Coordinates of C-alpha atoms and ligand atoms in Angstrom, one line a residue:
M768 CA 0.0 0.4 -0.4
N769 CA 0.7 4.0 -0.5
I770 CA 2.2 5.1 2.6
D771 CA 0.2 8.2 1.2
Q772 CA -3.0 6.7 0.4
V773 CA -5.1 6.1 3.2
D774 CA -7.2 2.4 3.7
Y775 CA -10.9 3.4 3.4
D776 CA -11.8 -0.4 2.3
G777 CA -12.6 -1.6 6.5
L778 CA -14.2 -0.5 9.0
I779 CA -11.0 1.1 10.5
P780 CA -9.4 4.1 8.1
N781 CA -5.3 3.9 8.2
N782 CA -2.1 3.4 6.4
V783 CA 0.0 1.5 8.7
A784 CA -1.7 -1.5 7.3
L785 CA -4.3 -2.8 9.6
G786 CA -5.5 -5.0 7.1
Q787 CA -3.0 -7.1 7.9
D788 CA -1.9 -6.5 11.5
V789 CA -4.9 -8.9 13.0
R790 CA -4.3 -8.1 16.7
V791 CA -4.4 -4.7 16.7
K792 CA -7.5 -4.0 14.1
R793 CA -9.4 -7.0 16.5
A794 CA -7.6 -5.1 19.6
L795 CA -9.6 -1.7 17.3
E796 CA -12.7 -3.1 16.3
K797 CA -13.2 -4.2 20.4
W798 CA -11.9 -1.0 21.0
H799 CA -15.2 1.3 17.9
P800 CA -18.2 1.1 20.9
G801 CA -16.8 2.2 22.9
Y802 CA -16.1 5.1 21.7
L803 CA -19.4 5.3 19.7
N804 CA -21.4 5.4 23.0
W805 CA -18.6 8.1 24.7
W806 CA -19.3 10.6 21.5
N807 CA -22.5 9.6 21.3
D808 CA -22.6 10.5 25.3
M809 CA -20.8 12.6 25.3
G810 CA -20.5 14.6 22.0
P811 CA -22.3 17.9 20.6
E812 CA -25.6 17.9 22.2
G813 CA -27.6 17.5 19.5
F814 CA -26.8 17.3 16.2
Q815 CA -25.8 14.2 15.5
E816 CA -28.0 13.2 12.5
S817 CA -27.6 16.4 10.7
L818 CA -25.4 17.2 8.0
V819 CA -22.5 18.4 8.4
Y820 CA -19.6 19.5 5.8
L821 CA -16.6 18.6 7.0
R822 CA -13.2 17.4 5.8
T823 CA -11.7 14.0 6.0
A824 CA -8.3 12.7 5.0
V825 CA -7.9 11.0 2.7
S826 CA -4.0 10.8 2.5
V827 CA -1.5 11.8 4.5
D828 CA -0.2 14.3 1.3
P829 CA 1.0 17.9 3.0
K830 CA -0.6 19.0 -0.5
G831 CA -4.3 18.1 -0.7
W832 CA -4.6 15.5 2.3
A833 CA -8.9 16.6 3.0
K834 CA -11.4 16.4 0.7
F835 CA -15.0 17.7 2.3
D836 CA -18.5 16.4 1.6
Y837 CA -21.6 15.9 3.9
V838 CA -21.6 13.9 6.1
R839 CA -23.1 12.6 10.3
M840 CA -21.4 13.0 12.5
P841 CA -21.6 9.6 13.9
E842 CA -20.6 8.4 9.9
Y843 CA -17.3 10.4 10.3
R844 CA -14.5 7.5 9.3
W845 CA -12.5 8.1 12.1
G846 CA -9.2 6.5 11.2
V847 CA -5.0 6.0 12.1
L848 CA -2.8 7.9 10.3
L849 CA 0.6 8.4 10.1
A850 CA 3.6 10.7 8.7
P851 CA 5.3 8.4 6.4
Q852 CA 8.4 6.5 7.7
M853 CA 11.3 8.7 6.1
E854 CA 14.4 6.5 5.2
G855 CA 17.2 6.3 8.4
R856 CA 16.1 8.7 10.2
K857 CA 18.0 8.9 13.7
V858 CA 17.3 9.3 17.7
N859 CA 18.0 13.8 17.1
F860 CA 18.7 13.9 21.1
G861 CA 19.2 13.2 23.8
T862 CA 21.9 10.3 25.3
H863 CA 21.1 7.0 22.4
K864 CA 21.8 10.4 19.9
G865 CA 22.6 8.7 16.2
E866 CA 21.2 6.0 17.2
P867 CA 18.9 5.1 14.3
A868 CA 14.9 5.5 15.5
W869 CA 13.0 3.5 17.2
Q870 CA 10.4 1.7 15.6
D871 CA 9.2 -0.3 18.7
V872 CA 9.4 0.3 21.9
P873 CA 12.3 0.7 24.2
G874 CA 11.3 -2.4 27.2
E875 CA 13.5 0.7 29.5
Y876 CA 11.1 3.3 28.4
R877 CA 8.7 1.2 29.2
A878 CA 6.1 3.2 30.9
M879 CA 7.1 6.9 30.6
L880 CA 6.1 6.3 27.3
R881 CA 3.2 5.3 27.4
R882 CA 2.2 7.9 30.3
L883 CA 3.3 10.8 27.7
V884 CA 0.5 9.0 25.1
V885 CA -1.6 8.7 27.1
I886 CA -1.6 12.2 28.7
Q887 CA -1.5 13.8 25.5
G888 CA -4.7 10.6 25.1
D889 CA -6.7 12.2 27.7
T890 CA -6.5 15.3 26.1
E891 CA -8.2 14.9 22.7
P892 CA -11.3 13.5 24.9
A893 CA -11.6 15.8 26.9
S894 CA -11.9 19.0 25.0
V895 CA -14.7 17.4 22.6
E896 CA -15.8 16.9 26.3
Q897 CA -15.5 20.8 27.0
Q898 CA -17.5 21.9 24.9
R899 CA -19.7 19.1 23.8
Y900 CA -23.3 22.0 24.4
L901 CA -21.9 25.0 22.5
G902 CA -23.9 24.0 18.9
K903 CA -26.7 24.9 20.1
T904 CA -25.4 28.6 20.5
A905 CA -24.1 27.9 18.1
P906 CA -23.2 32.1 15.7
S907 CA -23.8 31.3 13.0
L908 CA -23.7 27.5 10.4
Y909 CA -19.8 28.2 10.1
D910 CA -19.2 28.7 13.1
M911 CA -20.8 25.8 13.9
R912 CA -19.4 23.2 11.4
N913 CA -16.5 24.5 12.2
L914 CA -17.1 23.7 15.9
F915 CA -17.6 20.0 14.7
Q916 CA -15.0 20.1 12.7
V917 CA -12.2 20.7 15.1
N918 CA -14.4 18.3 17.9
V919 CA -13.9 15.1 15.6
E920 CA -10.7 15.7 14.4
E921 CA -10.0 15.6 18.2
G922 CA -11.7 12.0 18.5
R923 CA -9.3 11.2 15.4
H924 CA -6.0 12.4 17.9
L925 CA -7.5 9.6 20.2
W926 CA -7.6 7.2 18.1
A927 CA -4.3 8.4 16.8
M928 CA -3.3 7.7 21.0
V929 CA -5.2 4.5 22.2
Y930 CA -3.6 3.2 18.3
L931 CA -0.2 3.1 20.2
L932 CA -1.3 2.0 23.3
Q933 CA -3.5 -0.7 21.0
K934 CA -0.4 -1.6 19.1
Y935 CA 3.1 -1.2 21.4
F936 CA 1.7 -1.7 25.2
G937 CA 0.1 -4.6 25.2
T938 CA -2.2 -5.5 27.8
D939 CA -1.8 -1.8 29.8
G940 CA -2.2 -0.4 26.6
R941 CA -5.3 -1.8 26.0
E942 CA -6.1 -1.1 29.4
E943 CA -5.4 2.2 29.9
A944 CA -7.3 2.9 25.9
E945 CA -10.6 1.8 28.2
A946 CA -9.8 4.3 30.8
L947 CA -9.9 7.1 28.3
L948 CA -13.2 6.5 27.8
Q949 CA -13.9 6.6 31.5
R950 CA -12.0 9.3 32.2
R951 CA -14.8 12.9 32.2
S952 CA -13.8 16.8 32.0
G953 CA -14.9 18.5 35.2
D954 CA -16.1 15.0 37.4
P955 CA -14.9 15.3 40.9
D956 CA -14.4 11.1 40.7
T957 CA -12.8 10.6 37.2
P958 CA -11.3 13.7 36.4
R959 CA -9.1 13.7 32.9
M960 CA -5.6 15.0 34.3
L961 CA -4.5 18.2 33.3
G962 CA -5.9 21.1 35.0
A963 CA -7.0 22.6 31.9
F964 CA -8.9 20.2 30.1
N965 CA -11.5 20.0 33.5
E966 CA -12.9 23.9 33.3
K967 CA -15.0 24.5 30.7
T968 CA -15.4 26.0 27.6
P969 CA -19.5 27.9 28.9
D970 CA -19.5 30.3 25.5
W971 CA -18.0 31.2 22.1
L972 CA -15.8 33.6 23.7
S973 CA -14.1 30.9 25.5
F974 CA -14.1 28.4 22.8
F975 CA -12.3 30.8 20.1
M976 CA -9.7 31.3 23.8
F977 CA -8.8 27.9 24.1
T978 CA -8.6 26.6 20.4
Y979 CA -6.4 29.7 19.9
F980 CA -3.9 29.9 23.6
T981 CA -4.9 25.6 24.5
D982 CA -4.8 24.1 21.1
R983 CA -1.9 25.7 20.4
D984 CA -0.3 23.5 23.6
G985 CA -1.4 20.9 22.0
K986 CA 0.5 21.9 19.0
M987 CA 4.0 22.8 20.9
Q988 CA 3.4 20.0 23.3
L989 CA 2.8 17.3 19.2
E990 CA 6.1 19.4 17.3
A991 CA 7.8 18.0 20.5
L992 CA 6.8 14.5 20.1
A993 CA 7.4 15.2 16.8
Q994 CA 11.0 14.9 16.9
S995 CA 10.6 11.2 19.7
G996 CA 13.1 8.4 18.2
F997 CA 10.3 6.1 18.5
D998 CA 10.2 6.7 15.2
P999 CA 5.0 5.3 15.6
L1000 CA 4.9 8.4 18.0
S1001 CA 7.0 11.5 15.9
R1002 CA 5.0 10.3 12.4
T1003 CA 2.1 10.1 14.4
C1004 CA 2.8 13.6 16.2
R1005 CA 3.5 14.8 12.5
F1006 CA 0.1 14.5 11.0
M1007 CA -2.3 15.2 13.5
L1008 CA -0.1 18.7 13.5
T1009 CA -1.7 18.7 9.7
E1010 CA -5.1 18.6 11.0
E1011 CA -3.8 20.8 14.4
A1012 CA -3.5 23.8 12.3
H1013 CA -7.1 24.9 11.2
H1014 CA -8.3 24.3 15.0
M1015 CA -5.4 27.3 16.1
F1016 CA -7.6 29.5 13.1
V1017 CA -11.0 28.9 13.7
G1018 CA -9.8 30.3 17.4
E1019 CA -7.6 33.3 15.6
T1020 CA -10.0 33.8 13.7
G1021 CA -12.8 33.5 15.7
V1022 CA -11.1 36.3 18.3
T1023 CA -11.0 38.5 15.5
R1024 CA -14.5 38.4 14.1
V1025 CA -15.3 38.6 17.6
V1026 CA -12.3 41.6 18.2
Q1027 CA -13.9 43.1 14.3
R1028 CA -17.4 43.9 15.2
T1029 CA -17.1 44.9 18.8
C1030 CA -14.4 47.6 16.8
E1031 CA -17.1 48.2 13.4
A1032 CA -20.0 48.8 16.0
M1033 CA -17.8 51.0 19.0
K1034 CA -17.4 53.6 15.4
E1035 CA -20.5 53.4 14.1
A1036 CA -22.1 54.6 17.5
G1037 CA -19.2 57.2 17.9
I1038 CA -17.9 55.5 21.1
K1039 CA -14.4 56.6 20.8
D1040 CA -13.5 54.8 25.2
P1041 CA -12.8 51.3 24.4
N1042 CA -13.6 51.7 28.4
E1043 CA -17.6 53.3 28.1
I1044 CA -18.5 49.3 28.9
E1045 CA -21.9 50.0 29.5
K1046 CA -22.8 51.8 26.5
V1047 CA -20.8 49.7 24.5
R1048 CA -22.2 46.3 25.2
K1049 CA -26.1 47.8 25.2
L1050 CA -24.5 47.9 21.5
G1051 CA -25.2 43.3 21.3
V1052 CA -21.9 42.7 21.4
I1053 CA -18.4 42.2 23.7
D1054 CA -16.4 44.8 25.3
L1055 CA -12.1 45.1 24.8
P1056 CA -11.9 45.2 28.2
T1057 CA -13.9 41.8 28.8
I1058 CA -12.5 39.8 25.5
Q1059 CA -8.3 41.2 27.2
K1060 CA -9.6 38.7 30.1
K1061 CA -10.9 35.5 28.5
A1062 CA -7.5 36.1 26.8
N1063 CA -6.2 36.4 30.9
L1064 CA -8.3 34.1 32.3
H1065 CA -7.3 31.2 28.9
F1066 CA -3.9 32.2 28.5
S1067 CA -2.3 31.1 32.5
L1068 CA -4.8 28.0 33.0
T1069 CA -3.3 26.8 29.6
L1070 CA 0.7 27.5 31.1
D1071 CA 0.1 25.4 33.5
L1072 CA -0.1 22.8 30.7
F1073 CA 4.0 23.0 30.8
G1074 CA 4.1 21.2 34.0
N1075 CA 6.7 22.7 36.9
E1076 CA 9.8 25.1 35.4
I1077 CA 11.9 22.8 37.0
S1078 CA 10.9 19.0 35.8
T1079 CA 13.1 15.7 36.6
N1080 CA 10.1 14.5 34.0
A1081 CA 11.4 16.3 31.2
A1082 CA 14.3 15.9 31.4
N1083 CA 14.3 12.2 32.1
A1084 CA 12.4 12.4 28.9
F1085 CA 14.9 13.9 26.7
H1086 CA 17.1 12.6 27.8
A1087 CA 15.9 9.4 26.9
G1088 CA 15.8 10.3 23.8
L1089 CA 11.5 10.7 24.0
K1090 CA 10.1 14.0 24.4
G1091 CA 12.4 16.6 22.3
R1092 CA 12.4 20.0 22.4
Y1093 CA 11.1 22.3 19.7
R1094 CA 12.0 21.9 16.4
E1095 CA 14.2 19.8 17.8
E1096 CA 15.6 19.5 14.7
R1097 CA 16.6 23.9 14.3
L1098 CA 17.7 24.1 17.1
K1099 CA 22.0 24.3 17.1
D1100 CA 23.9 22.8 20.6
D1101 CA 24.8 19.0 21.6
H1102 CA 21.6 18.1 21.9
Q1103 CA 22.2 16.3 24.7
L1104 CA 22.1 19.2 26.9
E1105 CA 23.9 17.2 29.9
S1106 CA 26.4 20.4 30.5
G1107 CA 24.3 24.1 29.4
T1108 CA 22.0 26.5 31.3
Y1109 CA 18.4 27.9 31.0
P1110 CA 17.7 30.8 31.9
V1111 CA 14.5 30.2 34.7
L1112 CA 12.0 32.6 35.8
R1113 CA 11.3 32.4 39.9
L1114 CA 10.3 32.6 43.2
I1115 CA 12.9 34.7 45.0
D1116 CA 13.7 36.7 48.7
G1117 CA 10.0 37.0 47.0
K1118 CA 10.8 38.5 44.1
I1119 CA 10.8 37.6 40.6
Q1120 CA 14.3 36.8 38.8
N1121 CA 15.8 35.1 36.2
Q1122 CA 18.1 32.4 37.7
D1123 CA 19.9 30.0 35.5
A1124 CA 19.1 25.7 35.9
P1125 CA 20.9 23.2 34.2
A1126 CA 19.1 22.9 31.0
L1127 CA 18.2 19.2 30.8
S1128 CA 16.2 20.3 33.3
A1129 CA 14.8 23.5 32.4
L1130 CA 12.8 21.9 29.5
N1131 CA 9.3 23.2 30.4
M1132 CA 10.0 26.4 30.8
R1133 CA 11.8 26.5 27.9
L1134 CA 9.0 25.1 26.2
R1135 CA 6.7 27.4 27.6
D1136 CA 9.0 30.7 26.6
D1137 CA 8.5 29.7 22.8
Y1138 CA 4.6 28.6 23.3
V1139 CA 4.5 32.5 24.5
V1140 CA 6.3 33.8 21.4
D1141 CA 4.3 32.7 19.3
A1142 CA 0.9 32.8 21.7
N1143 CA 2.2 36.4 21.0
A1144 CA 2.2 36.6 18.2
G1145 CA -0.9 36.6 16.5
V1146 CA -2.4 38.8 20.1
G1147 CA -0.3 41.3 17.8
R1148 CA -2.8 40.5 14.9
W1149 CA -6.1 41.3 17.1
N1150 CA -4.1 44.5 18.1
K1151 CA -3.8 45.4 14.1
V1152 CA -7.6 45.6 14.0
I1153 CA -8.1 47.9 17.2
E1154 CA -5.2 49.9 16.4
S1155 CA -7.5 50.6 12.4
F1156 CA -10.5 51.6 13.7
G1157 CA -8.0 53.8 16.0
I1158 CA -9.1 53.3 19.6
P1159 CA -6.7 53.6 22.2
F1160 CA -6.2 49.3 23.2
E1161 CA -4.1 47.5 23.6
I1162 CA -4.2 42.7 24.5
K1163 CA -1.5 42.0 26.6
L1164 CA -1.1 38.7 27.3
P1165 CA -0.4 38.7 30.9
H1166 CA 2.3 37.9 32.6
V1167 CA 3.2 34.5 33.9
A1168 CA 3.3 34.6 36.6
F1169 CA -0.4 35.4 36.6
H1170 CA -3.4 32.8 38.4
R1171 CA -1.2 30.0 37.9
H1172 CA -1.6 26.2 40.0
I1173 CA 1.3 24.4 38.8
G1174 CA 4.6 25.8 39.4
E1175 CA 6.4 28.4 40.3
F1176 CA 3.5 30.6 40.8
S1177 CA 0.9 28.5 41.8
S1178 CA 1.7 29.2 46.2
I1179 CA 1.7 33.6 45.4
K1180 CA -0.9 36.2 43.8
A1181 CA 0.4 38.3 41.6
D1182 CA -1.5 41.0 39.3
V1183 CA -1.1 41.1 35.3
N1184 CA 2.1 42.4 35.3
G1185 CA 3.4 40.3 37.3
H1186 CA 3.4 42.2 40.6
L1187 CA 3.3 40.1 44.6
M1188 CA -0.6 40.8 45.6
S1189 CA -2.3 39.9 48.8
D1190 CA -4.2 37.8 49.2
E1191 CA -6.6 40.7 49.6
Q1192 CA -5.8 42.5 47.2
W1193 CA -6.1 39.4 44.8
K1194 CA -9.4 39.1 46.4
K1195 CA -10.4 43.4 45.8
H1196 CA -8.6 43.3 42.1
R1197 CA -9.2 39.5 40.2
G1198 CA -12.7 39.8 39.0
D1199 CA -10.3 43.2 36.8
F1200 CA -8.1 40.9 35.3
L1201 CA -10.5 37.4 35.0
P1202 CA -14.5 38.0 33.9
T1203 CA -16.9 38.7 36.5
D1204 CA -20.0 36.8 37.3
D1205 CA -21.4 40.0 35.0
D1206 CA -19.2 40.3 32.8
K1207 CA -19.7 36.1 32.0
D1208 CA -24.0 37.0 32.6
F1209 CA -23.3 39.6 30.2
I1210 CA -21.5 36.9 27.3
E1211 CA -23.7 34.1 27.9
S1212 CA -27.4 36.6 26.8
L1213 CA -25.2 36.7 23.4
M1214 CA -26.1 33.9 23.3
R1215 CA -28.4 32.8 21.4
P1216 CA -28.1 31.0 17.2
Q1217 CA -27.9 32.3 14.3
M1218 CA -29.3 29.7 12.7
E1219 CA -29.7 31.3 9.8
I1220 CA -28.0 30.8 6.4
G1221 CA -25.3 33.0 5.8
K1222 CA -26.3 35.4 9.2
F1223 CA -24.3 35.8 11.9
A1224 CA -25.0 37.2 15.4
S1225 CA -24.4 40.8 16.4
W1226 CA -21.6 39.8 18.0
I1227 CA -19.2 38.5 15.5
A1228 CA -17.9 39.7 12.0
P1229 CA -19.0 36.8 9.2
P1230 CA -15.0 35.5 8.3
K1231 CA -13.6 36.9 5.3
V1232 CA -13.5 33.2 3.1
G1233 CA -15.1 31.1 3.2
I1234 CA -14.4 27.1 4.3
D1235 CA -13.1 25.2 1.0
N1236 CA -14.3 28.8 -0.7
K1237 CA -17.2 28.3 0.0
S1238 CA -19.3 31.8 -0.5
G1239 CA -20.9 33.4 2.4
D1240 CA -24.6 31.8 1.9
F1241 CA -23.6 27.9 1.3
E1242 CA -25.2 26.1 4.0
Y1243 CA -22.0 24.3 5.8
V1244 CA -24.0 22.7 8.1
K1245 CA -27.6 21.2 7.1
I1246 CA -29.7 21.1 10.3
A1247 CA -31.8 17.9 10.6
Ligands
BYC672 N1 -2.4 19.5 35.8 O1 7.4 17.1 36.4 P1 6.0 17.4 36.3 C1 -3.7 19.3 23.7 C2 1.7 17.5 37.1 S1 -2.8 19.9 25.3 C3 -2.4 18.0 36.4 O2 6.7 19.3 35.8 P2 6.6 16.8 32.9 C4 -5.3 19.6 22.5 C5 2.7 16.2 36.2 O3 1.7 15.1 35.6 C6 -0.8 18.6 25.5 N2 -1.3 17.9 37.3 O4 5.6 17.5 34.5 C7 -4.9 20.9 23.1 C8 3.2 15.0 37.3 O5 2.4 14.2 37.6 P3 3.1 12.8 37.8 C9 -0.6 17.6 25.1 C10 -0.5 18.1 36.3 O6 5.6 15.2 33.1 C11 -7.0 21.2 22.9 C12 3.6 15.8 38.5 O7 2.2 17.1 37.7 N3 0.1 16.6 25.5 O8 -2.7 18.6 23.2 O9 7.3 17.4 32.5 C13 -7.5 20.4 22.2 C14 5.0 16.9 38.5 O10 5.1 17.8 37.1 C15 0.2 19.0 35.7 C16 1.3 16.7 26.8 O11 0.3 17.4 27.4 C17 -1.0 19.8 35.1 N4 -1.2 21.4 33.8 O12 5.0 18.1 32.8 C18 -6.8 19.2 22.8 C19 2.4 15.8 26.3 N5 1.0 19.2 35.1 O13 2.8 11.9 36.6 C20 -5.9 18.7 23.1 C21 2.4 14.6 26.9 C22 1.8 18.8 36.2 O14 4.9 13.0 38.6 N6 2.8 15.6 28.4 N7 0.9 18.0 36.3 O15 1.8 12.5 39.4 C23 3.9 16.0 29.0 O16 4.2 17.0 27.8 C24 3.8 16.1 30.5 O17 3.3 14.8 31.6 C25 3.8 17.6 31.4 C26 3.9 17.3 32.4 C27 4.1 18.8 30.3 C28 1.7 17.3 31.0

């Protein structure tokens, strides 16, 4: 079989010759009904019978890998797709640098590798669960379609990790695959593994912020895992990154369109001061300070996903050649990091300051730094829109010490500029930085569905171009 092409004949589309791998094929076929039950119980509420204009991967060739068509979500062809194997690929970092990449799990790293795969896998269904109710308040059919596209692809990413568990981790892999269907986002007894995936995504602004900020953590972690010396993981993550790009596009353009609509409405009403919140809200759009608060919330929750700044887990995974740095192959050093240092922002004598730490221990910090640079780029594009209307307001990412629950700053309170605060001050000013109940109620009041073809809710501008180059009045979802 040509690796670029996906075999659609069996129950599970794949480019891994599943037909010749009877044990894994059976294991996945056995897991499949449980997955569909999970999708029906925890996937998008309603719309399961609707025809959604979705893209499905038909090849792993970066040019032209997807085809678009109307699909009922439960009939989406979730499959197992790996990027093509690279001839002669080597382990590119850590103590095994230069050895041939592993096609099987190295025995001594089995537990570490399984943990990484399970954590990655756990985030995928979690995000679908978090976004479960959003279809009902979609601001347009275009947005609804994008939501469902993101959801089915997160489902596919779960399949990607489950394939690795079933193929390479025997009985315990099978048990982990089952457990991925049992945990639930936000459940007090069986929560998802990482903090941000147990938070709510209650409205569409949160959805756009989540796909902008949190899916971008996905990008960074997948880039780091794509470096893995365990070749099947690397190939899996490389293809997932292709899909992930669309999710961040949905987030970035979603926030852009919200900002655009707010600025347009302010201009039409002759409001120049962005802090005239009540006046702006009366126009049926979301004021810029509230958009800033949502960005503060989702950015800070996402920073927690990078783990502790100083981490032996991260050091061990790098040393073992399992998880690299962001775009490891482009970095110019020895790729072993036995002796170098890296500056880590820490709390020293009550002050936030940089301190050099062994580079190997500081890998989470480094990936987080790369993330912040990447996240800042899109924020700059949001600000260009505001600037084009001449409104004196700039969206800014808060300081990394702000509102943290994991790592160095989890034990302190800091404002968005990184100034330390007492608990009292924090209580008093929390609502200046993070959405208050009033803000939430206001946003919720705007979340009225707009399901007429080609129409958009009052608080969001239409996109510049449609999906798959479709026109503005294209019926992205045929609601059943
Ligand atoms: N919440 O040594 P540390 C995505 C735990 S998103 C709860 O710093 P490490 C997506 C940690 O597990 C990308 N617990 O940990 C986006 C450890 O516990 P144990 C997902 C946390 O391993 C949108 C202990 O604290 N992929 O794809 O260096 C939609 C010590 O911590 C948290 C990955 O994350 C937390 N936030 O760093 C859909 C890649 N942080 O084991 C999808 C795989 C830490 O000692 N995961 N802890 O009991 C990893 O590489 C790492 O495990 C982490 C944590 C970066 C998550």
